[in-house]
Amino acid sequence: MNYFEVVKYDDSLYQIKDKLGVLSTLIIGENKAILFDTGYGIGDLKSEVRKITDKELIVICSHGHMDHTGGNYQFDEVYIDELDYNLCLSHNNANRRQKNINSLNRICPNFINENNFDVNKYLSLGAGNLKVLDKDYFDIGEDVNVIRLEGHTQGSIGLYLPKRKLLLVSDAICPFVWLFLKESLSLVKYIKMVERTLKLDFDNFLVGHGARLFPKSKMFDFLNVAKSVDLEESVKVSFENFDDLNPHCFTFGKMYDQNDCGVVFDPNKIIDNYYDQHMHSSFSADSQEDLANYIECARRDNVDFICTCEHFDYLTVVDGTTWIADYPKLIKYHKELKEQNPDIDFLLGIELGYKRICFDEMVELSNKYPFDIIQLSIHDNNKWDYYFKDAFLGHEVESMDEYFDLMYEAMERFSNFDVLSHIDFGFKTLKMIDKKWEINRWDSQIRKIMTKLIEMDKAFEVNTKVQEVIYDIDQDNHHIEYLLSLYKELGGHKVTLSSDAHNINKYRSLFSKYMGMLKEFGFNELSFYIKRKEFKYTIK
């Protein structure tokens, strides 16, 4: 029985498919040949290659997984990216090789006996003579460039043949890419990689499972489905030998149909680090910070997104003007910054300050632009701005009562928001007047607000700027502990964490502290929003 099926695209391009469905790609140049991946290592791949060409052979593995490196032992040396070197070593063990034999016995029950295959020898084999790939270019009589394709694994690579306008991508970019593995990077990192790859000048690409020449247009389909992932539309799936992981599949078509496309991901690995969803830039009237200045902050913290929620406050008490960002200008600026900084994505947010007299304006504005997140807040009552002490002096209880009543009224009247911002914004000012005040004085109103928030399925914001002020006064955490314990008691689970930064010095301020506190109170996930869809980040 021939263990391999050879797919010929032309006299210098072949894919060799084994019985378990994995492909090794052979490129034949004028002087040398390259074999890309070595399969499971069950059949005699080297002999199969020599039936096609006798030219000097360079063997390169696309990544460290066993199904692409199991045949390394058949060759004198094999290159692999440094980031997947240890993964390759760990994958090529007896346990995984036995699973390969078990799979083969189900598909071809007579193969072992008919071919006198030495199972014990196979189980004892390792990763071969593995060499760290220390070059980004090979000359085989034509240029073959090594490109980074991180995502499926950290060290996944591809080969780019500019003369042929061809890409070899193996498992890194494929119809149902696996991003749920422990060694996989986040969905966002994968998306950025595909976007970068699509900038190359190629017409077709080949993958590691499924022998067909894909047009470049198909890679745009792969990108589109990844960027459209919706947790509510995703389906929990399972795979043999991966029972301890959490794969979910999102697709526009049929589940795992190679003619369609999808992405298999871990909902807890959408992003690498939690980003700040409530910041302001010079597009808000009370900030002077250029949006571009946040870019280096994001890179420093390994954050993929920059999201500002610029103010909308109608006829403010502060100066009588309406604070509203120039959103067409901001959207244009986002595009300019993205072109200059492809590693960072810019999200559009807004902080809507509720007032009775601007309800229609809020409704219109919230539907006018493609916001990723909408925050609802209370800043003033058309007479007093709760940021300033004169809003409370001499009428502390009455003003605080009105503040919470306005907040509840805002939620009753306006539902097109994602997050209730700084529930204790006004209380912070009252605390600055006299430290004797405790927020549980308004327990009944806060319970009412939180219950309504939970019923509406909206998120509760922990605003570190407000918490920092109150902590500096009290010198302890009992204020935020009260709010978190009450929210938990009432059944709340959707929480966001934001700095409310108006300058880069406060970017992601005190995030580590409050993530720790949230975990102590049983909140293990934080919500974040892209295109008004909610996603979850698992607190580490």
Coordinates of C-alpha atoms in Angstrom, one line a residue:
M1 CA 0.0 0.0 0.0
N2 CA 1.4 3.4 -1.0
Y3 CA 1.2 5.6 2.1
F4 CA 1.4 8.8 0.1
E5 CA -0.6 10.6 -2.5
V6 CA 1.3 13.1 -4.6
V7 CA -0.4 16.2 -5.9
K8 CA 1.4 17.9 -8.8
Y9 CA 0.7 21.5 -9.5
D10 CA 3.5 21.8 -12.1
D11 CA 7.0 20.3 -12.7
S12 CA 8.5 22.2 -9.8
L13 CA 5.7 22.3 -7.2
Y14 CA 4.2 19.3 -5.4
Q15 CA 2.3 18.4 -2.2
I16 CA 2.7 15.0 -0.7
K17 CA -0.3 13.9 1.3
D18 CA -0.1 11.1 3.9
K19 CA -2.9 8.8 5.1
L20 CA -3.7 11.1 8.0
G21 CA -4.3 14.0 5.7
V22 CA -1.2 16.2 6.4
L23 CA 0.7 17.8 3.5
S24 CA 4.4 18.3 2.9
T25 CA 5.2 20.7 0.1
L26 CA 8.1 20.3 -2.3
I27 CA 9.5 23.2 -4.2
I28 CA 12.1 22.4 -6.9
G29 CA 14.4 25.2 -7.9
E30 CA 17.1 25.2 -10.6
N31 CA 19.9 24.3 -8.1
K32 CA 18.2 23.0 -5.0
A33 CA 14.8 21.9 -3.6
I34 CA 12.9 22.7 -0.4
L35 CA 10.7 20.4 1.5
F36 CA 8.3 22.3 3.7
D37 CA 7.1 20.0 6.6
T38 CA 7.8 16.4 7.2
G39 CA 4.3 15.0 8.3
Y40 CA 3.7 12.4 10.9
G41 CA 6.8 10.4 10.0
I42 CA 5.0 7.1 9.5
G43 CA 5.7 6.5 5.8
D44 CA 9.1 6.9 4.0
L45 CA 8.7 10.5 3.0
K46 CA 12.4 10.9 2.0
S47 CA 12.1 8.1 -0.6
E48 CA 8.9 9.7 -1.9
V49 CA 10.7 13.0 -2.3
R50 CA 13.6 11.2 -4.1
K51 CA 11.1 9.7 -6.6
I52 CA 10.4 13.3 -7.7
T53 CA 13.9 15.0 -7.5
D54 CA 17.5 14.2 -6.7
K55 CA 18.5 17.8 -6.1
E56 CA 20.1 18.9 -2.8
L57 CA 17.3 19.2 -0.3
I58 CA 16.7 21.8 2.3
V59 CA 14.1 20.8 4.9
I60 CA 12.1 23.4 6.8
C61 CA 9.3 23.0 9.3
S62 CA 6.5 25.5 9.4
H63 CA 6.0 25.1 13.1
G64 CA 6.6 22.7 16.0
H65 CA 3.5 20.5 16.0
M66 CA 4.0 16.7 15.6
D67 CA 1.9 16.3 12.4
H68 CA 4.4 18.6 10.6
T69 CA 7.6 17.5 12.3
G70 CA 7.2 13.8 12.9
G71 CA 9.3 12.8 9.9
N72 CA 12.3 15.0 10.7
Y73 CA 14.3 11.9 11.7
Q74 CA 14.4 10.8 8.1
F75 CA 16.6 13.8 7.0
D76 CA 20.1 15.0 7.8
E77 CA 19.0 18.3 9.3
V78 CA 15.8 20.2 9.6
Y79 CA 15.3 23.9 10.2
I80 CA 12.7 25.4 12.5
D81 CA 12.1 28.8 14.0
E82 CA 13.7 29.4 17.4
L83 CA 10.3 30.2 19.0
D84 CA 9.0 26.7 18.1
Y85 CA 12.2 24.8 18.8
N86 CA 11.2 23.6 22.2
L87 CA 7.6 23.0 21.1
C88 CA 8.9 20.6 18.4
L89 CA 11.0 18.8 21.0
S90 CA 8.1 18.3 23.4
H91 CA 5.7 17.2 20.7
N92 CA 7.9 14.5 19.3
N93 CA 7.4 12.0 22.2
A94 CA 6.3 8.4 22.4
N95 CA 2.8 9.3 23.7
R96 CA 2.0 11.5 20.7
R97 CA 3.5 9.0 18.3
Q98 CA 1.3 6.3 19.8
K99 CA -1.8 8.5 19.2
N100 CA -0.7 8.8 15.5
I101 CA -0.5 5.0 15.3
N102 CA -4.0 4.7 16.9
S103 CA -5.4 7.2 14.3
L104 CA -3.7 5.3 11.5
N105 CA -5.1 1.9 12.7
R106 CA -8.7 3.4 12.5
I107 CA -8.2 4.7 9.0
C108 CA -5.9 2.0 7.5
P109 CA -6.2 -1.0 9.9
N110 CA -3.9 -3.3 7.8
F111 CA -1.1 -0.8 7.1
I112 CA 1.1 -1.8 10.0
N113 CA 1.1 -5.5 9.2
E114 CA 1.2 -5.3 5.5
N115 CA 4.2 -3.0 5.5
N116 CA 6.0 -4.6 8.5
F117 CA 6.1 -1.2 10.1
D118 CA 8.3 -1.1 13.2
V119 CA 6.0 0.6 15.7
N120 CA 8.4 0.3 18.6
K121 CA 11.2 2.0 16.7
Y122 CA 8.8 4.7 15.6
L123 CA 7.7 5.4 19.2
S124 CA 11.4 5.8 20.2
L125 CA 12.1 8.5 17.6
G126 CA 12.6 12.2 18.5
A127 CA 12.6 15.5 16.7
G128 CA 15.5 14.7 14.4
N129 CA 18.6 16.8 13.9
L130 CA 16.8 20.1 14.6
K131 CA 18.5 23.4 13.6
V132 CA 17.4 26.9 14.6
L133 CA 16.4 28.8 11.5
D134 CA 18.9 31.7 11.4
K135 CA 18.2 33.1 8.0
D136 CA 15.2 34.7 6.3
Y137 CA 16.2 33.8 2.7
F138 CA 17.1 30.7 0.7
D139 CA 18.5 30.6 -2.9
I140 CA 17.4 27.5 -4.7
G141 CA 17.9 29.1 -8.1
E142 CA 15.0 31.4 -7.2
D143 CA 14.4 33.5 -4.1
V144 CA 12.5 31.8 -1.2
N145 CA 11.8 34.2 1.6
V146 CA 11.0 33.1 5.2
I147 CA 8.1 35.1 6.7
R148 CA 6.7 35.2 10.2
L149 CA 3.2 33.9 10.6
E150 CA 2.7 33.9 14.3
G151 CA -0.7 33.0 15.7
H152 CA -1.4 29.2 15.4
T153 CA 1.9 29.0 17.3
Q154 CA 4.4 31.7 18.3
G155 CA 7.0 30.5 15.9
S156 CA 4.9 29.6 12.9
I157 CA 6.6 30.6 9.6
G158 CA 5.8 30.6 5.9
L159 CA 7.7 30.6 2.6
Y160 CA 7.2 33.4 0.1
L161 CA 8.2 32.8 -3.5
P162 CA 8.0 36.2 -5.2
K163 CA 8.9 35.0 -8.7
R164 CA 5.9 32.6 -8.6
K165 CA 3.7 35.0 -6.5
L166 CA 3.1 32.0 -4.2
L167 CA 2.9 31.6 -0.4
L168 CA 3.2 28.5 1.6
V169 CA 1.5 29.0 4.9
S170 CA 0.8 25.5 6.3
D171 CA -1.5 25.7 9.3
A172 CA -0.9 29.4 10.0
I173 CA -3.6 30.7 7.7
C174 CA -6.1 28.1 6.7
P175 CA -9.9 27.5 6.4
F176 CA -10.4 26.7 10.1
V177 CA -7.3 27.9 11.8
W178 CA -6.7 26.6 15.4
L179 CA -6.0 29.4 17.9
F180 CA -7.2 27.6 21.0
L181 CA -4.1 25.8 21.8
K182 CA -1.9 26.6 24.8
E183 CA 0.9 27.7 22.4
S184 CA -1.4 29.8 20.3
L185 CA -1.4 33.5 20.4
S186 CA -4.5 35.7 20.7
L187 CA -7.1 36.2 18.0
V188 CA -6.1 39.8 17.7
K189 CA -2.4 38.8 17.1
Y190 CA -3.6 36.4 14.4
I191 CA -5.7 39.1 12.7
K192 CA -2.8 41.5 12.6
M193 CA -0.5 38.8 11.2
V194 CA -3.0 38.1 8.3
E195 CA -3.4 41.8 7.6
R196 CA 0.4 42.1 7.3
T197 CA 0.7 39.0 5.1
L198 CA -2.0 40.3 2.7
K199 CA 0.3 43.2 1.9
L200 CA 2.7 40.8 0.1
D201 CA 2.5 40.5 -3.7
F202 CA 1.1 37.0 -4.2
D203 CA -1.6 35.4 -6.3
N204 CA -2.0 32.0 -4.6
F205 CA -1.2 30.1 -1.4
L206 CA -1.0 26.5 -0.2
V207 CA -1.9 25.2 3.3
G208 CA -1.0 22.2 5.4
H209 CA -4.2 20.3 5.2
G210 CA -6.3 20.2 2.1
A211 CA -4.4 20.0 -1.2
R212 CA -5.6 22.9 -3.3
L213 CA -4.2 26.1 -4.7
F214 CA -6.1 28.9 -2.9
P215 CA -6.4 32.3 -4.6
K216 CA -5.4 35.4 -2.5
S217 CA -9.0 36.4 -2.3
K218 CA -9.7 33.4 0.0
M219 CA -7.2 34.8 2.5
F220 CA -9.4 37.9 2.7
D221 CA -12.3 35.6 3.5
F222 CA -10.2 34.1 6.4
L223 CA -9.4 37.6 7.7
N224 CA -13.0 38.7 7.5
V225 CA -14.4 35.8 9.5
A226 CA -11.7 36.3 12.1
K227 CA -12.6 40.0 12.4
S228 CA -16.3 39.1 12.7
V229 CA -16.1 36.6 15.6
D230 CA -19.2 36.8 17.7
L231 CA -19.2 34.9 21.0
E232 CA -23.0 34.5 20.9
E233 CA -22.8 33.0 17.4
S234 CA -19.9 30.7 18.2
V235 CA -20.3 27.0 18.9
K236 CA -18.4 25.0 21.5
V237 CA -16.5 22.2 19.8
S238 CA -14.3 19.3 20.9
F239 CA -11.4 17.5 19.4
E240 CA -9.8 14.2 20.4
N241 CA -6.8 14.7 22.7
F242 CA -7.8 18.3 23.6
D243 CA -10.4 17.7 26.3
D244 CA -8.6 20.1 28.7
L245 CA -8.9 23.1 26.3
N246 CA -11.8 25.4 25.4
P247 CA -12.2 25.6 21.6
H248 CA -15.1 27.5 20.1
C249 CA -15.8 27.8 16.4
F250 CA -17.1 30.8 14.5
T251 CA -18.0 30.5 10.9
F252 CA -20.2 32.1 8.2
G253 CA -20.8 28.7 6.6
K254 CA -20.9 25.0 7.5
M255 CA -19.0 23.9 10.6
Y256 CA -15.6 22.6 9.6
D257 CA -16.4 22.5 5.9
Q258 CA -13.1 23.2 4.0
N259 CA -15.0 24.9 1.3
D260 CA -16.1 27.5 3.8
C261 CA -13.9 29.1 6.5
G262 CA -13.9 29.8 10.2
V263 CA -11.8 30.2 13.2
V264 CA -11.4 27.9 16.2
F265 CA -10.5 30.0 19.2
D266 CA -10.5 30.2 22.9
P267 CA -12.9 33.0 24.1
N268 CA -10.3 33.8 26.8
K269 CA -7.6 34.5 24.3
I270 CA -9.2 37.2 22.2
I271 CA -6.6 39.8 23.4
D272 CA -3.3 39.5 25.2
N273 CA -3.7 42.3 27.7
Y274 CA -6.7 44.2 28.9
Y275 CA -6.8 47.7 27.3
D276 CA -8.0 50.9 28.8
Q277 CA -11.6 51.6 27.5
H278 CA -12.2 54.9 29.1
M279 CA -9.6 57.6 28.2
H280 CA -9.7 61.0 26.8
S281 CA -7.6 62.9 24.3
S282 CA -7.6 66.4 22.9
F283 CA -10.8 65.6 21.1
S284 CA -12.4 66.1 24.6
A285 CA -12.7 69.7 25.8
D286 CA -11.0 68.9 29.1
S287 CA -7.9 67.1 27.8
Q288 CA -4.8 68.4 26.0
E289 CA -3.3 65.0 25.2
D290 CA -2.7 64.1 21.6
L291 CA -4.2 60.7 20.8
A292 CA -0.9 59.7 19.2
N293 CA 0.9 60.0 22.6
Y294 CA -1.0 56.9 23.9
I295 CA 0.7 54.7 21.2
E296 CA 3.9 54.1 23.0
C297 CA 2.0 53.5 26.3
A298 CA 0.1 50.7 24.5
R299 CA 3.3 49.2 23.1
R300 CA 4.9 49.4 26.5
D301 CA 2.1 47.4 28.1
N302 CA 1.7 45.0 25.2
V303 CA -1.8 46.3 24.4
D304 CA -3.3 46.0 20.9
F305 CA -6.0 48.6 21.1
I306 CA -6.3 52.3 21.9
C307 CA -9.8 53.4 22.8
T308 CA -10.9 56.9 23.9
C309 CA -14.4 57.7 25.0
E310 CA -14.5 61.4 24.2
H311 CA -17.0 63.5 26.1
F312 CA -20.5 64.5 25.0
D313 CA -21.9 66.9 27.6
Y314 CA -24.7 69.2 26.4
L315 CA -24.6 72.9 27.4
T316 CA -22.2 72.3 30.2
V317 CA -22.4 74.2 33.5
V318 CA -18.7 74.7 33.2
D319 CA -18.7 77.1 30.2
G320 CA -22.2 76.9 28.7
T321 CA -21.0 75.1 25.6
T322 CA -21.7 71.6 24.4
W323 CA -18.7 69.3 24.7
I324 CA -18.6 67.0 21.6
A325 CA -15.8 65.6 19.7
D326 CA -15.3 66.2 16.0
Y327 CA -16.0 62.6 15.1
P328 CA -15.4 62.8 11.3
K329 CA -12.0 64.3 12.1
L330 CA -11.3 61.7 14.8
I331 CA -12.2 58.8 12.5
K332 CA -9.9 60.2 9.9
Y333 CA -7.1 60.6 12.5
H334 CA -7.6 57.0 13.5
K335 CA -7.0 55.9 9.9
E336 CA -3.9 58.0 9.6
L337 CA -2.5 56.6 12.9
K338 CA -3.3 53.1 11.9
E339 CA -1.4 53.5 8.6
Q340 CA 1.6 54.7 10.5
N341 CA 1.2 52.1 13.3
P342 CA -0.1 48.9 11.9
D343 CA 0.5 47.1 15.2
I344 CA -2.1 49.2 17.0
D345 CA -5.9 49.3 16.4
F346 CA -7.9 52.4 17.3
L347 CA -11.4 52.0 18.7
L348 CA -14.1 54.7 18.7
G349 CA -15.9 55.3 22.0
I350 CA -18.0 58.0 23.5
E351 CA -18.9 59.0 27.1
L352 CA -22.5 60.3 27.0
G353 CA -23.3 62.6 29.8
Y354 CA -27.0 62.3 30.5
K355 CA -29.2 65.4 31.1
R356 CA -32.9 65.6 30.8
I357 CA -32.7 68.4 28.2
C358 CA -30.5 66.5 25.7
F359 CA -32.2 63.1 25.4
D360 CA -33.0 63.4 21.7
E361 CA -29.4 64.6 21.0
M362 CA -28.0 61.5 22.9
V363 CA -30.2 59.1 20.9
E364 CA -29.2 60.7 17.6
L365 CA -25.5 60.8 18.4
S366 CA -25.3 57.3 19.7
N367 CA -26.6 56.0 16.3
K368 CA -24.7 58.4 14.0
Y369 CA -21.2 57.0 14.2
P370 CA -19.7 53.5 14.3
F371 CA -18.9 53.4 18.0
D372 CA -17.2 50.4 19.5
I373 CA -18.3 51.3 23.0
I374 CA -20.7 53.7 24.5
Q375 CA -20.4 54.7 28.2
L376 CA -23.2 56.4 30.1
S377 CA -22.4 58.9 32.9
I378 CA -23.8 61.7 35.0
H379 CA -21.7 64.9 35.2
D380 CA -24.1 67.7 35.9
N381 CA -27.8 68.4 36.5
N382 CA -28.0 71.6 34.4
K383 CA -27.3 73.7 37.5
W384 CA -24.3 72.1 39.3
D385 CA -21.4 70.1 37.9
Y386 CA -20.8 67.2 40.3
Y387 CA -17.1 67.6 39.7
F388 CA -17.0 70.8 41.8
K389 CA -17.6 71.1 45.5
D390 CA -20.2 73.8 45.2
A391 CA -22.6 71.2 43.8
F392 CA -22.8 69.8 47.4
L393 CA -21.8 72.5 49.9
G394 CA -24.8 73.2 52.2
H395 CA -27.0 70.6 50.6
E396 CA -24.9 67.4 50.6
V397 CA -27.6 64.8 51.1
E398 CA -30.1 66.4 48.7
S399 CA -27.5 66.7 45.9
M400 CA -26.3 63.2 46.4
D401 CA -29.9 61.9 46.3
E402 CA -30.4 63.8 43.1
Y403 CA -27.2 62.5 41.6
F404 CA -28.3 58.9 42.1
D405 CA -31.9 59.6 41.0
L406 CA -30.5 61.1 37.7
M407 CA -28.4 58.0 37.2
Y408 CA -31.4 55.7 37.5
E409 CA -33.5 57.9 35.4
A410 CA -30.8 57.9 32.7
M411 CA -30.9 54.1 32.5
E412 CA -34.7 54.0 32.4
R413 CA -34.8 56.5 29.5
F414 CA -31.7 55.6 27.6
S415 CA -30.7 52.0 26.8
N416 CA -28.3 52.3 23.9
F417 CA -25.1 52.1 26.0
D418 CA -22.7 49.3 27.1
V419 CA -21.1 50.5 30.4
L420 CA -22.3 52.6 33.3
S421 CA -19.4 54.9 34.1
H422 CA -18.1 55.8 37.5
I423 CA -21.2 55.3 39.7
D424 CA -19.4 57.1 42.4
F425 CA -18.2 60.2 40.4
G426 CA -20.4 62.6 42.4
F427 CA -19.7 60.8 45.7
K428 CA -15.9 61.3 45.2
T429 CA -16.5 65.1 45.3
L430 CA -18.6 64.8 48.4
K431 CA -15.8 62.8 50.1
M432 CA -13.3 65.5 49.2
I433 CA -15.5 68.0 51.2
D434 CA -15.7 65.8 54.3
K435 CA -14.2 62.4 54.7
K436 CA -17.0 61.4 57.2
W437 CA -19.3 60.5 54.3
E438 CA -19.7 56.9 53.4
I439 CA -21.3 55.7 50.2
N440 CA -23.4 53.1 52.0
R441 CA -25.5 56.1 53.2
W442 CA -27.2 55.7 49.8
D443 CA -27.3 51.9 49.8
S444 CA -30.9 51.7 48.7
Q445 CA -30.4 53.9 45.7
I446 CA -27.2 52.1 44.7
R447 CA -28.9 48.8 45.0
K448 CA -31.7 50.1 42.8
I449 CA -29.2 51.3 40.2
M450 CA -27.1 48.1 40.2
T451 CA -30.3 45.9 40.0
K452 CA -31.4 47.9 36.9
L453 CA -27.9 47.6 35.4
I454 CA -28.0 43.8 35.8
E455 CA -31.5 43.6 34.4
M456 CA -30.3 45.6 31.3
D457 CA -27.3 43.3 30.9
K458 CA -24.9 46.3 31.0
A459 CA -21.4 46.5 32.5
F460 CA -20.4 48.2 35.8
E461 CA -17.2 50.3 35.6
V462 CA -14.5 50.3 38.2
N463 CA -13.0 53.7 37.5
T464 CA -9.4 53.9 38.9
K465 CA -9.3 57.7 38.9
V466 CA -12.2 57.9 41.2
Q467 CA -11.0 55.1 43.4
E468 CA -7.5 56.7 43.7
V469 CA -9.0 59.9 45.1
I470 CA -11.2 58.1 47.6
Y471 CA -8.4 55.8 48.7
D472 CA -6.1 58.8 49.3
I473 CA -8.7 60.2 51.6
D474 CA -9.6 57.0 53.5
Q475 CA -6.2 55.3 53.3
D476 CA -8.0 51.9 52.9
N477 CA -10.2 50.1 50.3
H478 CA -13.5 49.8 52.2
H479 CA -15.3 52.0 49.6
I480 CA -14.6 49.8 46.5
E481 CA -14.9 46.7 48.7
Y482 CA -18.5 47.8 49.5
L483 CA -19.4 48.4 45.8
L484 CA -17.9 45.1 44.6
S485 CA -19.5 43.0 47.4
L486 CA -22.9 44.6 46.8
Y487 CA -22.7 44.2 43.0
K488 CA -21.7 40.5 43.5
E489 CA -24.4 40.0 46.0
L490 CA -27.0 41.3 43.6
G491 CA -25.8 38.9 40.9
G492 CA -23.6 41.3 38.9
H493 CA -20.9 39.8 36.7
K494 CA -20.1 42.3 33.9
V495 CA -17.3 44.6 34.9
T496 CA -15.0 46.9 33.1
L497 CA -11.8 48.5 34.4
S498 CA -10.8 51.9 33.2
S499 CA -8.5 54.8 34.2
D500 CA -10.5 57.7 32.9
A501 CA -7.1 59.1 31.9
H502 CA -7.0 62.6 30.4
N503 CA -3.2 62.3 29.9
I504 CA -0.7 59.6 29.4
N505 CA 0.5 59.7 33.0
K506 CA -2.7 58.0 34.1
Y507 CA -2.9 55.4 31.3
R508 CA -4.0 52.0 32.7
S509 CA -3.4 53.5 36.2
L510 CA -3.6 51.0 39.0
F511 CA -4.9 48.2 36.8
S512 CA -2.8 45.6 38.6
K513 CA -4.2 46.6 42.0
Y514 CA -7.8 46.6 41.0
M515 CA -7.6 43.4 38.9
G516 CA -6.3 41.7 42.1
M517 CA -9.2 43.1 44.1
L518 CA -11.7 42.0 41.5
K519 CA -10.4 38.5 41.7
E520 CA -10.6 38.5 45.5
F521 CA -14.3 39.3 45.1
G522 CA -14.9 36.6 42.6
F523 CA -14.8 38.6 39.4
N524 CA -12.5 36.5 37.2
E525 CA -13.3 38.2 33.9
L526 CA -13.5 41.7 32.5
S527 CA -15.7 42.8 29.7
F528 CA -14.5 44.7 26.7
Y529 CA -16.3 45.9 23.6
I530 CA -15.5 46.0 19.9
K531 CA -18.1 47.1 17.4
R532 CA -20.5 47.1 20.3
K533 CA -20.0 43.3 20.8
E534 CA -19.0 42.2 24.3
F535 CA -15.9 40.0 24.7
K536 CA -14.3 38.6 27.9
Y537 CA -10.8 38.9 29.2
T538 CA -9.7 36.4 31.9
I539 CA -7.9 38.2 34.7
K540 CA -4.4 36.6 35.0

